[in-house]
Amino acid sequence: MTLPFKRSALTLLAASLAGALLGNTAQAEGKISIAQQFGIGYLILDVVRDQQLIEKHGKAQGLDIKVDWNSISGATAMNEALLTGSLDVVSAGVPPMLTVWDRTKGKQNVKAIASLGSMPNYLLTNNPNVKTLKDFSDKDRIAVPAAGVGFQSRTLQIETAKEFGNDHYKEFDDISVSLPHPDATAALIAGGSEINAHFSSPPFQYQALQNPNVHKVLSSYDVLGGQATFNVLYTTEKFHDENPKTYKAFYDALVEAEKIIKADKPAAAQAYIRVEQSKLPLALVEKIVTDPEIDFTVVPQRTFIYAEKLQELGVLKNKADSWKDYFFEEAHGGAGS
């Protein structure tokens, strides 16, 4: 159950370092390099890719756009590649985007482009003794894509602060292990390894829950108080400002992909399997795509909760006044939060 990498994280990091050494020039209009991670949280991008929507919207502006697609795991590698110019657009959870927005404010000025949808992430375990966060011990190991810094870890930190107090928000960092979702899912289902918990995401959490030994401890929706954005796309101010036609084509492609998914969810499920070369049963993917908890939308939802809480915990230095502070203006028209 391993999804294919077009490039490994290691290759991307090597490319990043090379870019830093050679010096980066402005990206010419008509080219865009995009990276996504694994899971159905990237369905909007899968549909964009499947239907060649960036190319379509580029041609509407008289532009032939060359799109370079990449797949890697973990926000750390994403951010490194973005900041050294190896990638134009990257994708990760809301907290990693906020971290790089915070660190580049007044410099590269990284901001979000759009949401990729709202969906719950489940903290799962095959340890029958663990029913709540308080049941985890130092013998347990929780797999996450980017330990300490990724969406899952930051969500866990916010809930931990709620349960144990702000001073203890990193309580579970020591038992967290960085592992891509496909590998963590395989370990959880197989059992017998040190990985006995996984802060997962769709479709992996649904696949894991088909195993009777696996159960849910927590949902990200529990932490955030309802439906909330999982992944976002983000880029630098430089790319946004110097490539207006390419950026517009990309944003318009995302908006169209949302409409396509909502108009025909079974067809979107087929697109996911096609683009990701997934071995998951079509019926399972359709079930996930039609899950009422999930909304494939470019409009951000409840992202400001992360901005407020992470600033309160000292993770972010800069205080955002609203969600519009860390999203480019093209996204401001929707009823975001």
XYZ file of N, CA and C in Angstrom, residues 48 56 61 108 134 138 155 217 226 241:
30
model
N -7.136 18.588 -10.556
C -6.451 19.597 -11.360
C -5.479 18.920 -12.324
N -5.378 24.431 -18.998
C -6.620 24.965 -19.579
C -6.784 26.450 -19.270
N -5.668 32.559 -21.025
C -4.948 33.839 -20.940
C -3.847 33.950 -21.997
N 10.704 36.636 2.704
C 10.063 36.024 1.526
C 8.547 36.155 1.546
N -4.532 10.629 28.008
C -3.921 10.368 29.308
C -3.436 8.927 29.467
N 5.339 6.390 27.983
C 6.589 6.518 27.229
C 6.946 5.240 26.471
N -1.623 19.761 16.092
C -2.987 19.528 16.584
C -2.934 18.793 17.920
N -8.786 7.356 18.972
C -8.624 8.003 20.272
C -9.150 9.435 20.219
N -15.099 21.579 15.353
C -15.940 21.390 14.176
C -15.124 21.277 12.905
N 3.732 37.599 -7.011
C 3.759 38.907 -7.653
C 4.374 38.892 -9.049
